[in-house]
Amino acid sequence: MNIANDHAVTFYYQLSEQDGTPLEGNNGEMPMTYLHGHHNLLPALEEALTGLTTGSSVQVVLSPEQAYGPIKPNSVQRVPIKHLASRPKNLRQGAVVRVQTENGAVSGRVVKAGKFVVDVDLNHPFAGKTLIFDIRIESVREATAEELAHGHAHGVGGHQH
Ligand code: ZN
């Protein structure tokens, strides 16, 4: 079965930067399952996977524009610590926090921590990076009616309720 809209696709991946620095991946761990054609992956990544089948391996290179966009210089915000949507115990530089914005809660990285406020960089951690995905398709199947209604895949590697 070839990957098309309304299919549940299970895959393994390794994500690296252009210079080969590994960023994340799930090789040797639980595969990931997503529902194709429902905006669950980056659009350019979904497009590259369309038509592949079980056992296919592919390398997909995404420019920052196709991935998480360029680094925006003006996205450091000063936020009162008590207004953070979530935060680790240790609020030091580099810590990941959730900040409430008009578009909902987003993740950011602490660039400077004070006693009552933190300066948070709201750029996506992969912003400005060319991303290289090495992907192996583990399985492709028709989505269930329930998955289509929910807009995401269920089961191993999918959404758990
Ligand atoms: Zn669901």
Coordinates of C-alpha atoms and ligand atoms in Angstrom, one line a residue:
M1 CA 0.0 0.0 0.0
N2 CA 1.4 3.4 -1.0
I3 CA 1.2 6.4 1.3
A4 CA -1.8 8.6 0.5
N5 CA -4.3 10.7 2.3
D6 CA -6.2 9.0 5.1
H7 CA -3.5 6.3 5.6
A8 CA -1.9 5.6 9.0
V9 CA 1.9 5.5 8.5
T10 CA 4.4 4.1 10.9
F11 CA 8.0 5.1 10.5
Y12 CA 11.4 5.4 12.1
Y13 CA 13.4 8.5 11.7
Q14 CA 16.7 10.2 12.5
L15 CA 16.7 14.0 12.3
S16 CA 20.1 15.7 11.8
E17 CA 21.4 19.2 11.1
Q18 CA 23.1 19.9 7.7
D19 CA 26.5 19.2 9.2
G20 CA 25.4 15.8 10.5
T21 CA 24.8 16.8 14.1
P22 CA 22.0 14.5 15.3
L23 CA 19.0 16.3 16.8
E24 CA 16.4 13.6 17.6
G25 CA 15.1 10.3 16.4
N26 CA 13.4 7.1 17.3
N27 CA 15.6 4.4 15.8
G28 CA 15.7 1.4 18.1
E29 CA 12.8 2.8 20.1
M30 CA 9.1 3.0 19.5
P31 CA 8.2 4.0 15.9
M32 CA 6.0 6.9 15.3
T33 CA 2.6 6.6 13.6
Y34 CA 0.8 9.5 12.0
L35 CA -2.3 10.1 9.9
H36 CA -1.3 11.2 6.4
G37 CA -3.0 14.3 4.9
H38 CA -4.2 15.7 8.3
H39 CA -1.4 18.2 9.0
N40 CA 0.3 16.1 11.5
L41 CA 3.8 16.5 10.0
L42 CA 5.5 19.4 8.3
P43 CA 3.8 19.8 4.9
A44 CA 7.0 19.5 2.9
L45 CA 7.8 16.3 4.8
E46 CA 4.4 14.8 4.2
E47 CA 4.7 15.6 0.5
A48 CA 8.1 13.8 0.3
L49 CA 6.6 10.7 1.9
T50 CA 3.6 10.5 -0.4
G51 CA 3.6 7.4 -2.5
L52 CA 6.3 5.5 -0.5
T53 CA 5.5 2.1 0.8
T54 CA 6.4 -0.4 3.6
G55 CA 10.2 -0.8 3.7
S56 CA 11.0 2.4 1.8
S57 CA 13.9 4.5 3.0
V58 CA 14.2 8.1 2.1
Q59 CA 16.3 11.1 3.0
V60 CA 14.4 14.4 3.0
V61 CA 16.2 17.7 3.2
L62 CA 14.1 20.6 4.3
S63 CA 15.2 24.3 4.2
P64 CA 14.4 26.4 7.2
E65 CA 11.5 27.9 5.2
Q66 CA 10.1 24.3 4.7
A67 CA 10.7 23.5 8.3
Y68 CA 10.5 25.8 11.3
G69 CA 11.3 29.1 9.6
P70 CA 14.1 31.6 10.0
I71 CA 15.3 32.7 13.5
K72 CA 13.3 35.8 14.4
P73 CA 15.5 38.3 16.2
N74 CA 12.6 39.9 18.1
S75 CA 11.2 36.9 19.7
V76 CA 12.8 37.2 23.1
Q77 CA 10.1 38.1 25.6
R78 CA 10.3 39.1 29.3
V79 CA 7.8 37.0 31.2
P80 CA 6.9 37.1 34.9
I81 CA 7.8 33.7 36.3
K82 CA 4.3 33.3 37.9
H83 CA 2.8 33.7 34.4
L84 CA 4.6 30.8 32.9
A85 CA 2.3 28.0 31.8
S86 CA 4.8 25.4 32.9
R87 CA 8.4 25.4 33.9
P88 CA 11.1 23.1 35.4
K89 CA 12.2 23.5 39.0
N90 CA 15.5 24.8 38.0
L91 CA 14.9 28.0 35.9
R92 CA 18.3 28.5 34.4
Q93 CA 19.6 29.5 31.0
G94 CA 18.6 26.9 28.4
A95 CA 15.6 25.6 30.4
V96 CA 12.5 24.9 28.3
V97 CA 9.3 26.6 29.6
R98 CA 5.8 27.1 28.2
V99 CA 4.6 30.6 27.7
Q100 CA 1.0 31.6 27.1
T101 CA 0.6 33.7 23.9
E102 CA -2.4 34.9 22.0
N103 CA -1.9 31.7 19.8
G104 CA -2.0 29.4 22.8
A105 CA 0.9 28.0 24.9
V106 CA 4.3 27.8 23.1
S107 CA 7.6 26.4 24.2
G108 CA 10.6 28.7 24.6
R109 CA 14.1 28.6 25.9
V110 CA 15.2 30.7 28.9
V111 CA 18.0 33.0 27.8
K112 CA 18.2 34.9 31.2
A113 CA 16.6 34.1 34.5
G114 CA 15.9 36.7 37.2
K115 CA 14.2 36.5 40.5
F116 CA 10.7 37.3 39.3
V117 CA 11.0 37.4 35.5
V118 CA 12.7 35.4 32.8
D119 CA 13.7 36.3 29.3
V120 CA 12.4 33.6 27.0
D121 CA 13.4 33.0 23.4
L122 CA 10.2 31.9 21.6
N123 CA 12.0 30.7 18.4
H124 CA 11.4 27.1 17.7
P125 CA 14.6 25.2 18.8
F126 CA 15.0 24.1 15.1
A127 CA 14.3 27.6 13.7
G128 CA 17.0 28.7 11.1
K129 CA 18.2 25.1 10.6
T130 CA 18.2 23.0 7.5
L131 CA 16.9 19.7 8.6
I132 CA 17.8 16.3 7.2
F133 CA 15.3 13.5 7.9
D134 CA 16.4 9.9 7.3
I135 CA 13.2 7.9 7.3
R136 CA 12.3 4.3 7.0
I137 CA 8.6 3.4 6.5
E138 CA 7.7 0.5 8.8
S139 CA 4.0 0.1 7.7
V140 CA 1.2 1.7 5.8
R141 CA -2.5 0.9 6.5
E142 CA -5.9 2.4 6.0
A143 CA -6.9 4.6 8.9
T144 CA -9.9 3.6 10.9
A145 CA -13.1 5.7 11.0
E146 CA -12.3 6.7 14.5
E147 CA -8.8 7.9 13.5
L148 CA -10.2 10.0 10.7
A149 CA -12.8 11.5 13.0
H150 CA -10.0 12.4 15.5
G151 CA -7.5 13.6 12.8
H152 CA -4.7 11.5 14.2
A153 CA -3.5 7.9 14.3
H154 CA -4.0 5.6 17.2
G155 CA -2.2 2.5 18.4
V156 CA 1.5 1.8 18.6
G157 CA 3.4 5.0 18.0
G158 CA 0.2 7.0 17.6
H159 CA -2.1 9.0 19.9
Q160 CA -2.8 7.3 23.2
H161 CA -6.1 8.1 24.9
Ligands
ZN1 ZN -7.9 10.0 18.9

